[in-house]
mmCIF file of C-alpha atoms in Angstrom:
data_model
loop_
_atom_site.group_PDB
_atom_site.id
_atom_site.type_symbol
_atom_site.label_atom_id
_atom_site.label_comp_id
_atom_site.label_asym_id
_atom_site.label_seq_id
_atom_site.Cartn_x
_atom_site.Cartn_y
_atom_site.Cartn_z
ATOM 1 C CA MET A 1146 -0.017 0.023 0.110
ATOM 2 C CA GLN A 1147 1.067 3.573 -0.728
ATOM 3 C CA ASN A 1148 1.877 5.371 2.566
ATOM 4 C CA ASN A 1149 -0.248 8.285 1.839
ATOM 5 C CA ALA A 1150 0.256 11.119 4.311
ATOM 6 C CA ILE A 1151 -0.587 14.690 5.150
ATOM 7 C CA VAL A 1152 1.940 16.881 7.114
ATOM 8 C CA TYR A 1153 0.888 19.273 9.862
ATOM 9 C CA CYS A 1154 3.005 22.366 10.099
ATOM 10 C CA GLU A 1155 0.762 25.190 11.282
ATOM 11 C CA GLY A 1156 2.338 28.599 10.863
ATOM 12 C CA LEU A 1157 5.853 27.033 10.147
ATOM 13 C CA PHE A 1158 5.965 25.872 6.616
ATOM 14 C CA GLY A 1159 9.079 27.270 4.866
ATOM 15 C CA GLU A 1160 10.522 28.424 8.242
ATOM 16 C CA SER A 1161 13.496 26.978 10.036
ATOM 17 C CA ASP A 1162 11.212 25.274 12.495
ATOM 18 C CA GLY A 1163 9.229 23.794 9.714
ATOM 19 C CA LYS A 1164 12.297 21.805 8.419
ATOM 20 C CA VAL A 1165 10.558 18.440 8.648
ATOM 21 C CA ALA A 1166 7.795 19.513 6.378
ATOM 22 C CA ASN A 1167 10.164 21.313 4.136
ATOM 23 C CA GLY A 1168 12.250 18.183 3.744
ATOM 24 C CA LEU A 1169 9.303 16.074 3.006
ATOM 25 C CA VAL A 1170 8.010 18.323 0.438
ATOM 26 C CA ARG A 1171 11.370 18.247 -1.350
ATOM 27 C CA PHE A 1172 12.020 14.463 -1.115
ATOM 28 C CA SER A 1173 10.274 11.404 0.323
ATOM 29 C CA GLU A 1174 10.766 7.800 -0.476
ATOM 30 C CA LYS A 1175 8.789 6.478 2.485
ATOM 31 C CA TYR A 1176 5.604 8.455 2.283
ATOM 32 C CA LYS A 1177 3.533 9.920 -0.591
ATOM 33 C CA ILE A 1178 2.806 13.561 0.698
ATOM 34 C CA LEU A 1179 -0.678 14.444 -0.308
ATOM 35 C CA GLY A 1180 -0.733 17.847 1.269
ATOM 36 C CA ILE A 1181 0.640 20.340 3.883
ATOM 37 C CA ILE A 1182 -1.553 21.905 6.591
ATOM 38 C CA ASP A 1183 -0.649 25.462 7.406
ATOM 39 C CA SER A 1184 -3.498 27.986 7.518
ATOM 40 C CA THR A 1185 -1.087 30.857 7.008
ATOM 41 C CA LYS A 1186 -0.160 29.652 3.399
ATOM 42 C CA ALA A 1187 -3.489 27.861 2.499
ATOM 43 C CA GLY A 1188 -4.184 27.701 -1.179
ATOM 44 C CA LEU A 1189 -0.542 27.862 -2.190
ATOM 45 C CA ASP A 1190 1.601 25.047 -3.858
ATOM 46 C CA ALA A 1191 4.133 23.763 -1.453
ATOM 47 C CA GLY A 1192 6.900 23.421 -3.844
ATOM 48 C CA GLU A 1193 6.298 26.868 -5.430
ATOM 49 C CA TYR A 1194 6.282 28.434 -2.048
ATOM 50 C CA LEU A 1195 9.465 26.702 -0.765
ATOM 51 C CA ASP A 1196 11.592 26.625 -3.962
ATOM 52 C CA GLY A 1197 9.770 28.524 -6.533
ATOM 53 C CA VAL A 1198 8.897 25.301 -8.632
ATOM 54 C CA LYS A 1199 5.558 23.727 -8.503
ATOM 55 C CA ASN A 1200 5.332 20.152 -7.245
ATOM 56 C CA TYR A 1201 1.442 20.053 -6.998
ATOM 57 C CA ILE A 1202 1.407 19.446 -3.193
ATOM 58 C CA PRO A 1203 -1.284 21.699 -1.919
ATOM 59 C CA ILE A 1204 -1.263 23.665 1.355
ATOM 60 C CA TYR A 1205 -4.587 23.334 3.297
ATOM 61 C CA LYS A 1206 -6.210 25.465 5.877
ATOM 62 C CA ASP A 1207 -6.912 22.463 8.307
ATOM 63 C CA ILE A 1208 -7.645 18.838 8.415
ATOM 64 C CA GLN A 1209 -11.173 19.060 7.265
ATOM 65 C CA ASP A 1210 -10.176 21.215 4.320
ATOM 66 C CA ALA A 1211 -7.493 18.535 3.416
ATOM 67 C CA LEU A 1212 -9.977 15.631 3.689
ATOM 68 C CA VAL A 1213 -12.683 17.289 1.646
ATOM 69 C CA ASN A 1214 -10.165 18.041 -1.218
ATOM 70 C CA ILE A 1215 -7.809 15.052 -1.248
ATOM 71 C CA LYS A 1216 -9.185 12.239 -3.447
ATOM 72 C CA GLU A 1217 -6.834 9.558 -1.834
ATOM 73 C CA ALA A 1218 -7.449 9.012 1.756
ATOM 74 C CA PRO A 1219 -4.336 9.906 3.901
ATOM 75 C CA LYS A 1220 -3.300 6.962 6.163
ATOM 76 C CA TYR A 1221 -0.615 8.910 8.123
ATOM 77 C CA PHE A 1222 -0.613 12.288 9.812
ATOM 78 C CA ILE A 1223 2.871 13.433 10.174
ATOM 79 C CA ILE A 1224 3.987 16.190 12.564
ATOM 80 C CA GLY A 1225 6.191 18.391 10.283
ATOM 81 C CA ALA A 1226 7.662 20.822 12.780
ATOM 82 C CA ALA A 1227 10.731 20.761 14.856
ATOM 83 C CA LEU A 1228 9.436 22.653 18.017
ATOM 84 C CA ALA A 1229 11.793 24.234 20.533
ATOM 85 C CA GLU A 1230 9.141 23.830 23.224
ATOM 86 C CA SER A 1231 9.382 20.870 25.604
ATOM 87 C CA TYR A 1232 5.619 20.445 25.343
ATOM 88 C CA ILE A 1233 3.037 19.911 22.655
ATOM 89 C CA PRO A 1234 1.187 23.223 21.997
ATOM 90 C CA ASP A 1235 -2.569 23.041 22.177
ATOM 91 C CA ASN A 1236 -3.207 23.629 18.568
ATOM 92 C CA PHE A 1237 -0.901 20.653 17.735
ATOM 93 C CA MET A 1238 -2.615 18.419 20.263
ATOM 94 C CA LYS A 1239 -6.066 19.301 18.923
ATOM 95 C CA ALA A 1240 -4.994 18.403 15.307
ATOM 96 C CA ILE A 1241 -3.403 15.188 16.479
ATOM 97 C CA LYS A 1242 -6.679 14.066 18.135
ATOM 98 C CA GLU A 1243 -8.744 15.240 15.115
ATOM 99 C CA ALA A 1244 -6.502 13.216 12.764
ATOM 100 C CA MET A 1245 -6.740 10.038 14.868
ATOM 101 C CA THR A 1246 -10.558 10.437 14.995
ATOM 102 C CA ALA A 1247 -10.509 10.684 11.108
ATOM 103 C CA GLY A 1248 -8.625 7.412 10.998
ATOM 104 C CA MET A 1249 -4.993 8.525 10.475
ATOM 105 C CA SER A 1250 -2.020 7.076 12.246
ATOM 106 C CA ILE A 1251 0.266 9.547 13.888
ATOM 107 C CA VAL A 1252 3.895 9.915 12.879
ATOM 108 C CA ASN A 1253 5.646 12.100 15.434
ATOM 109 C CA GLY A 1254 9.304 13.275 15.059
ATOM 110 C CA LEU A 1255 9.220 15.527 18.197
ATOM 111 C CA PRO A 1256 11.492 14.570 21.233
ATOM 112 C CA ILE A 1257 8.044 14.539 23.165
ATOM 113 C CA TYR A 1258 6.740 11.118 22.919
ATOM 114 C CA LEU A 1259 2.910 10.727 22.388
ATOM 115 C CA THR A 1260 2.980 7.127 23.338
ATOM 116 C CA ASP A 1261 3.640 8.347 26.929
ATOM 117 C CA ASN A 1262 0.196 10.032 26.930
ATOM 118 C CA ASP A 1263 -2.482 7.647 28.232
ATOM 119 C CA SER A 1264 -5.404 9.695 26.685
ATOM 120 C CA LEU A 1265 -3.813 9.609 23.240
ATOM 121 C CA ASN A 1266 -3.144 5.922 23.542
ATOM 122 C CA ASN A 1267 -6.766 5.224 24.312
ATOM 123 C CA LEU A 1268 -7.921 7.435 21.556
ATOM 124 C CA ALA A 1269 -5.666 5.521 19.142
ATOM 125 C CA LEU A 1270 -7.114 2.212 20.364
ATOM 126 C CA GLU A 1271 -10.654 3.546 19.963
ATOM 127 C CA SER A 1272 -9.929 4.842 16.462
ATOM 128 C CA GLU A 1273 -7.963 1.748 15.306
ATOM 129 C CA VAL A 1274 -4.815 3.779 14.459
ATOM 130 C CA ALA A 1275 -1.210 3.796 15.684
ATOM 131 C CA ILE A 1276 1.247 6.327 17.146
ATOM 132 C CA TYR A 1277 4.764 6.091 15.955
ATOM 133 C CA ASP A 1278 7.241 8.198 18.032
ATOM 134 C CA ILE A 1279 10.218 7.816 15.600
ATOM 135 C CA ARG A 1280 12.654 9.656 17.926
ATOM 136 C CA LYS A 1281 11.969 7.386 20.844
ATOM 137 C CA PRO A 1282 15.332 5.692 21.362
ATOM 138 C CA LYS A 1283 15.952 2.058 21.579
ATOM 139 C CA PRO A 1284 16.367 0.576 25.017
ATOM 140 C CA VAL A 1285 19.902 1.087 26.379
ATOM 141 C CA THR A 1286 20.480 -2.549 26.241
ATOM 142 C CA GLU A 1287 20.179 -2.393 22.476
ATOM 143 C CA LEU A 1288 22.342 0.802 22.012
ATOM 144 C CA LYS A 1289 25.910 0.335 20.770
ATOM 145 C CA LEU A 1290 29.141 1.719 22.266
ATOM 146 C CA PHE A 1291 31.994 2.677 19.992
ATOM 147 C CA SER A 1292 33.852 -0.482 19.036
ATOM 148 C CA GLY A 1293 36.490 0.450 16.423
ATOM 149 C CA ALA A 1294 34.609 -1.180 13.736
ATOM 150 C CA ILE A 1295 34.779 2.141 11.773
ATOM 151 C CA GLU A 1296 38.364 1.164 10.797
ATOM 152 C CA LYS A 1297 36.802 -1.592 8.434
ATOM 153 C CA VAL A 1298 35.261 1.258 6.227
ATOM 154 C CA THR A 1299 37.580 1.643 3.371
ATOM 155 C CA CYS A 1300 35.632 3.928 1.184
ATOM 156 C CA PRO A 1301 35.680 7.646 1.584
ATOM 157 C CA VAL A 1302 33.443 9.290 4.102
ATOM 158 C CA VAL A 1303 32.274 12.807 3.792
ATOM 159 C CA ALA A 1304 30.157 14.779 6.299
ATOM 160 C CA VAL A 1305 28.223 17.799 5.538
ATOM 161 C CA LEU A 1306 28.382 19.995 8.693
ATOM 162 C CA GLY A 1307 26.966 23.451 9.131
ATOM 163 C CA LEU A 1308 27.402 26.827 10.774
ATOM 164 C CA ASP A 1309 24.050 26.456 12.550
ATOM 165 C CA CYS A 1310 20.995 24.407 13.158
ATOM 166 C CA ALA A 1311 18.235 24.153 10.437
ATOM 167 C CA ILE A 1312 20.598 25.513 7.774
ATOM 168 C CA GLY A 1313 20.063 22.945 5.068
ATOM 169 C CA LYS A 1314 22.767 20.354 5.816
ATOM 170 C CA ARG A 1315 20.473 17.323 5.154
ATOM 171 C CA THR A 1316 18.975 18.874 1.907
ATOM 172 C CA THR A 1317 22.424 19.669 0.578
ATOM 173 C CA CYS A 1318 23.654 16.244 1.572
ATOM 174 C CA MET A 1319 20.877 14.502 -0.219
ATOM 175 C CA GLU A 1320 21.360 16.673 -3.305
ATOM 176 C CA LEU A 1321 25.074 15.661 -3.363
ATOM 177 C CA VAL A 1322 24.164 12.000 -2.875
ATOM 178 C CA ASN A 1323 21.703 12.032 -5.847
ATOM 179 C CA SER A 1324 24.236 13.933 -7.992
ATOM 180 C CA LEU A 1325 26.970 11.353 -7.251
ATOM 181 C CA LYS A 1326 24.494 8.517 -8.165
ATOM 182 C CA ALA A 1327 23.577 10.266 -11.380
ATOM 183 C CA GLN A 1328 27.273 10.507 -12.359
ATOM 184 C CA GLY A 1329 27.485 6.617 -11.961
ATOM 185 C CA LEU A 1330 28.848 6.358 -8.459
ATOM 186 C CA LYS A 1331 27.449 4.186 -5.539
ATOM 187 C CA ALA A 1332 26.785 6.689 -2.880
ATOM 188 C CA ALA A 1333 25.264 5.873 0.541
ATOM 189 C CA PHE A 1334 23.413 8.328 2.667
ATOM 190 C CA VAL A 1335 23.515 8.192 6.601
ATOM 191 C CA ALA A 1336 20.870 10.149 8.423
ATOM 192 C CA THR A 1337 21.366 11.571 11.790
ATOM 193 C CA GLY A 1338 18.024 13.478 12.331
ATOM 194 C CA GLN A 1339 14.372 12.673 12.241
ATOM 195 C CA THR A 1340 13.529 14.194 8.891
ATOM 196 C CA GLY A 1341 16.116 12.038 7.050
ATOM 197 C CA ILE A 1342 14.580 9.008 8.724
ATOM 198 C CA LEU A 1343 11.120 10.062 7.837
ATOM 199 C CA GLN A 1344 12.218 10.535 4.198
ATOM 200 C CA GLY A 1345 13.146 6.912 4.033
ATOM 201 C CA ALA A 1346 16.886 6.795 4.707
ATOM 202 C CA LYS A 1347 18.036 3.162 5.052
ATOM 203 C CA TYR A 1348 20.865 3.978 7.462
ATOM 204 C CA GLY A 1349 21.156 6.193 10.514
ATOM 205 C CA VAL A 1350 19.457 7.309 13.835
ATOM 206 C CA PRO A 1351 18.143 10.471 15.236
ATOM 207 C CA ILE A 1352 21.162 11.177 17.472
ATOM 208 C CA ASP A 1353 19.940 14.002 19.577
ATOM 209 C CA VAL A 1354 17.755 11.782 21.731
ATOM 210 C CA ILE A 1355 20.218 9.043 22.344
ATOM 211 C CA ASN A 1356 22.172 8.859 25.672
ATOM 212 C CA SER A 1357 25.310 10.633 25.157
ATOM 213 C CA GLN A 1358 27.449 7.551 26.028
ATOM 214 C CA TYR A 1359 26.058 5.744 22.884
ATOM 215 C CA VAL A 1360 25.967 8.629 20.289
ATOM 216 C CA VAL A 1361 29.480 7.778 18.906
ATOM 217 C CA GLY A 1362 28.776 4.104 18.812
ATOM 218 C CA GLU A 1363 25.449 4.426 17.137
ATOM 219 C CA ILE A 1364 26.767 6.674 14.379
ATOM 220 C CA GLU A 1365 29.685 4.300 13.901
ATOM 221 C CA ALA A 1366 27.264 1.309 13.646
ATOM 222 C CA SER A 1367 25.213 3.200 10.992
ATOM 223 C CA VAL A 1368 28.213 4.075 8.833
ATOM 224 C CA VAL A 1369 29.564 0.504 9.209
ATOM 225 C CA GLU A 1370 26.155 -0.940 8.238
ATOM 226 C CA ALA A 1371 25.907 1.309 5.153
ATOM 227 C CA PHE A 1372 29.396 0.198 3.971
ATOM 228 C CA GLU A 1373 28.855 -3.558 4.636
ATOM 229 C CA THR A 1374 25.412 -3.609 3.105
ATOM 230 C CA GLU A 1375 25.849 -1.325 0.005
ATOM 231 C CA ASN A 1376 29.603 -1.666 -0.706
ATOM 232 C CA PRO A 1377 29.584 1.994 -1.852
ATOM 233 C CA ASP A 1378 32.151 4.119 -3.467
ATOM 234 C CA ILE A 1379 31.379 6.863 -0.974
ATOM 235 C CA ILE A 1380 29.387 7.538 2.191
ATOM 236 C CA LEU A 1381 27.841 10.913 3.054
ATOM 237 C CA ILE A 1382 26.714 11.728 6.563
ATOM 238 C CA GLU A 1383 24.142 14.297 7.485
ATOM 239 C CA GLY A 1384 25.482 16.815 9.882
ATOM 240 C CA GLN A 1385 23.674 18.164 12.971
ATOM 241 C CA SER A 1386 23.841 21.633 14.659
ATOM 242 C CA SER A 1387 27.418 22.938 14.280
ATOM 243 C CA VAL A 1388 30.735 22.052 15.954
ATOM 244 C CA SER A 1389 30.928 25.448 17.557
ATOM 245 C CA HIS A 1390 27.282 25.514 18.776
ATOM 246 C CA GLU A 1391 27.045 26.382 22.485
ATOM 247 C CA ALA A 1392 23.980 24.265 23.098
ATOM 248 C CA TYR A 1393 24.612 21.051 21.220
ATOM 249 C CA LEU A 1394 27.199 18.269 21.017
ATOM 250 C CA SER A 1395 25.926 16.338 17.943
ATOM 251 C CA SER A 1396 28.676 17.239 15.649
ATOM 252 C CA TYR A 1397 31.347 15.829 17.990
ATOM 253 C CA GLY A 1398 29.594 12.433 17.755
ATOM 254 C CA ILE A 1399 29.629 12.506 14.012
ATOM 255 C CA ILE A 1400 33.293 13.420 13.833
ATOM 256 C CA LYS A 1401 34.176 10.770 16.410
ATOM 257 C CA GLY A 1402 31.808 8.011 15.276
ATOM 258 C CA GLY A 1403 31.771 8.504 11.592
ATOM 259 C CA ARG A 1404 35.512 9.377 11.179
ATOM 260 C CA PRO A 1405 34.883 11.417 8.021
ATOM 261 C CA ASP A 1406 37.856 11.826 5.583
ATOM 262 C CA ALA A 1407 36.620 15.268 4.571
ATOM 263 C CA PHE A 1408 33.933 17.818 5.258
ATOM 264 C CA ILE A 1409 31.632 20.210 3.454
ATOM 265 C CA LEU A 1410 30.508 23.252 5.395
ATOM 266 C CA GLN A 1411 26.963 24.650 4.840
ATOM 267 C CA TYR A 1412 26.274 28.259 5.720
ATOM 268 C CA ALA A 1413 23.664 31.027 5.380
ATOM 269 C CA PRO A 1414 25.377 34.353 4.536
ATOM 270 C CA LYS A 1415 22.450 36.522 5.743
ATOM 271 C CA ARG A 1416 21.977 34.734 8.991
ATOM 272 C CA LYS A 1417 23.511 36.649 11.904
ATOM 273 C CA GLN A 1418 22.049 34.851 15.088
ATOM 274 C CA ARG A 1419 21.586 31.288 15.885
ATOM 275 C CA VAL A 1420 18.124 29.665 15.301
ATOM 276 C CA ASP A 1421 16.239 29.633 18.697
ATOM 277 C CA PHE A 1422 19.248 31.308 20.268
ATOM 278 C CA GLU A 1423 18.907 34.863 19.082
ATOM 279 C CA PHE A 1424 21.334 36.069 21.841
ATOM 280 C CA ILE A 1425 24.231 34.100 20.208
ATOM 281 C CA ASP A 1426 25.927 35.247 17.118
ATOM 282 C CA VAL A 1427 26.659 32.952 14.273
ATOM 283 C CA PRO A 1428 30.413 32.451 13.963
ATOM 284 C CA THR A 1429 32.494 33.102 10.863
ATOM 285 C CA THR A 1430 32.966 30.413 8.228
ATOM 286 C CA LYS A 1431 36.770 30.829 8.806
ATOM 287 C CA SER A 1432 36.531 30.033 12.513
ATOM 288 C CA GLU A 1433 34.202 27.052 11.883
ATOM 289 C CA ILE A 1434 36.541 25.590 9.268
ATOM 290 C CA GLU A 1435 39.503 26.005 11.656
ATOM 291 C CA LEU A 1436 37.610 24.221 14.410
ATOM 292 C CA ILE A 1437 36.400 21.376 12.263
ATOM 293 C CA GLU A 1438 39.987 20.792 10.899
ATOM 294 C CA PHE A 1439 41.584 20.947 14.380
ATOM 295 C CA LEU A 1440 39.192 18.467 15.879
ATOM 296 C CA SER A 1441 39.127 16.010 13.049
ATOM 297 C CA LYS A 1442 42.622 16.438 11.577
ATOM 298 C CA LYS A 1443 40.827 16.198 8.181
ATOM 299 C CA PRO A 1444 40.097 18.974 5.555
ATOM 300 C CA VAL A 1445 37.064 20.997 4.716
ATOM 301 C CA ILE A 1446 37.010 20.654 0.824
ATOM 302 C CA ALA A 1447 34.113 22.862 -0.054
ATOM 303 C CA LEU A 1448 31.424 25.268 1.169
ATOM 304 C CA THR A 1449 27.732 25.134 0.312
ATOM 305 C CA ILE A 1450 25.253 28.121 0.729
ATOM 306 C CA ASN A 1451 21.643 28.339 2.078
ATOM 307 C CA HIS A 1452 20.145 31.239 0.239
ATOM 308 C CA GLU A 1453 17.655 32.228 2.861
ATOM 309 C CA ASN A 1454 16.676 35.945 2.482
ATOM 310 C CA MET A 1455 19.098 36.244 -0.580
ATOM 311 C CA LEU A 1456 18.460 37.367 -4.240
ATOM 312 C CA PRO A 1457 20.043 35.202 -6.851
ATOM 313 C CA THR A 1458 22.472 38.037 -7.675
ATOM 314 C CA GLU A 1459 23.478 38.184 -3.962
ATOM 315 C CA VAL A 1460 24.223 34.462 -4.093
ATOM 316 C CA ALA A 1461 26.385 34.751 -7.216
ATOM 317 C CA SER A 1462 28.305 37.501 -5.599
ATOM 318 C CA GLU A 1463 28.736 35.563 -2.320
ATOM 319 C CA ILE A 1464 30.152 32.450 -4.225
ATOM 320 C CA LYS A 1465 32.890 34.600 -5.890
ATOM 321 C CA LYS A 1466 33.674 36.326 -2.664
ATOM 322 C CA ALA A 1467 33.825 33.157 -0.526
ATOM 323 C CA GLU A 1468 35.854 31.236 -3.228
ATOM 324 C CA LEU A 1469 38.397 34.038 -3.242
ATOM 325 C CA LYS A 1470 38.499 34.242 0.552
ATOM 326 C CA HIS A 1471 38.693 30.388 1.359
ATOM 327 C CA LYS A 1472 40.293 29.180 -1.832
ATOM 328 C CA LEU A 1473 37.760 26.446 -1.888
ATOM 329 C CA PRO A 1474 34.850 25.601 -4.301
ATOM 330 C CA VAL A 1475 31.558 27.229 -3.162
ATOM 331 C CA GLU A 1476 28.000 26.571 -4.450
ATOM 332 C CA ASP A 1477 24.279 26.891 -3.727
ATOM 333 C CA VAL A 1478 23.247 23.337 -4.757
ATOM 334 C CA LEU A 1479 19.473 24.162 -4.736
ATOM 335 C CA LEU A 1480 19.847 27.150 -7.069
ATOM 336 C CA ASN A 1481 22.599 25.733 -9.204
ATOM 337 C CA SER A 1482 23.917 22.299 -10.180
ATOM 338 C CA PRO A 1483 25.613 20.422 -7.517
ATOM 339 C CA LYS A 1484 28.419 19.222 -9.927
ATOM 340 C CA LYS A 1485 30.913 21.804 -8.713
ATOM 341 C CA ILE A 1486 30.848 20.115 -5.296
ATOM 342 C CA THR A 1487 30.498 16.584 -6.503
ATOM 343 C CA ASN A 1488 33.431 16.958 -8.898
ATOM 344 C CA THR A 1489 35.459 18.224 -5.964
ATOM 345 C CA ILE A 1490 34.597 15.075 -3.965
ATOM 346 C CA ILE A 1491 35.472 12.944 -6.937
ATOM 347 C CA LYS A 1492 38.731 14.654 -7.431
ATOM 348 C CA THR A 1493 39.615 14.677 -3.768
ATOM 349 C CA PHE A 1494 39.242 10.945 -3.584
ATOM 350 C CA ASN A 1495 40.320 9.958 -7.055
ATOM 351 C CA LEU A 1496 36.940 8.410 -7.744
ATOM 352 C CA ASN A 1497 37.340 8.886 -11.496
ATOM 353 C CA LYS A 1498 38.664 5.278 -11.606
ATOM 354 C CA LYS A 1499 35.397 4.133 -10.249
ATOM 355 C CA LEU A 1500 33.526 6.162 -12.877
ATOM 356 C CA SER A 1501 35.674 4.853 -15.746
ATOM 357 C CA ALA A 1502 34.989 1.342 -14.557
ATOM 358 C CA VAL A 1503 31.171 1.793 -14.852
#
């Protein structure tokens, strides 16, 4: 059966806190996205609003608006926001209950677990639907410590890190994976957050909810599994947060557990303060590159741009300026072709031999 789904993202679609919905609109192997619910953008095309290109995924006012207009019955109701709050807002809770009553199972990517709520569990039973808390970690007895198995991985590993949270690391990573595949290479993707898992990533875990003692081991295990299962020419790891971020440790786990051979740094030139931490300035690309290279002893080989609040002419200017400053290739892989960056990866690891053998 097709996994028909609608995505709830009230007031946040296209924003940094709507990144789950944004990602699912751009790419989804696991679910067929039938619509987005955000009353503030109702009537618009999701793809056109997000990237300027229609994808014929409508944005609806509310659940009833969606159910009246969608021809295929949605089976799943996905919570498409990454909320900073440590509780479920009332409007989200109301929508969750309405969706279950309408016969939809709930897919929850928040770090607040709906299956811990007795009233929601009872409603799910009454409505004959399920609740999936995809960020609920495995029991500690099933989590993996670092084992050194990463040393078995003989293909190159590249991590796409960022200058901040919600800055497009996963989107850029997947664009690069798809571009490498299109050029004839076997590229594997390792997700480290809930959106990548929701999109259908075969390998990876949402690392921000795992006991810190096991983060490195779980990332290592995911990379090793991708290597042993796919026998890839290259593995790309989705980054989380940033190495320099004052509030998060995720990037350290990726560096330690994934042992990347090189890094790509994603940044947003117009972003001056950190998402959800407006009192903290975003650091410079130069300082982040130096920190990544100091900790990993591996190079940053390219930079990629998130063009939020930028005109195309500003992006072109930024690319020229950043390439001159850092002596590295720079590209916006959503506005332009990813090939400048993928060609850099191919050249760095001499993967032309793999291509010539195809």
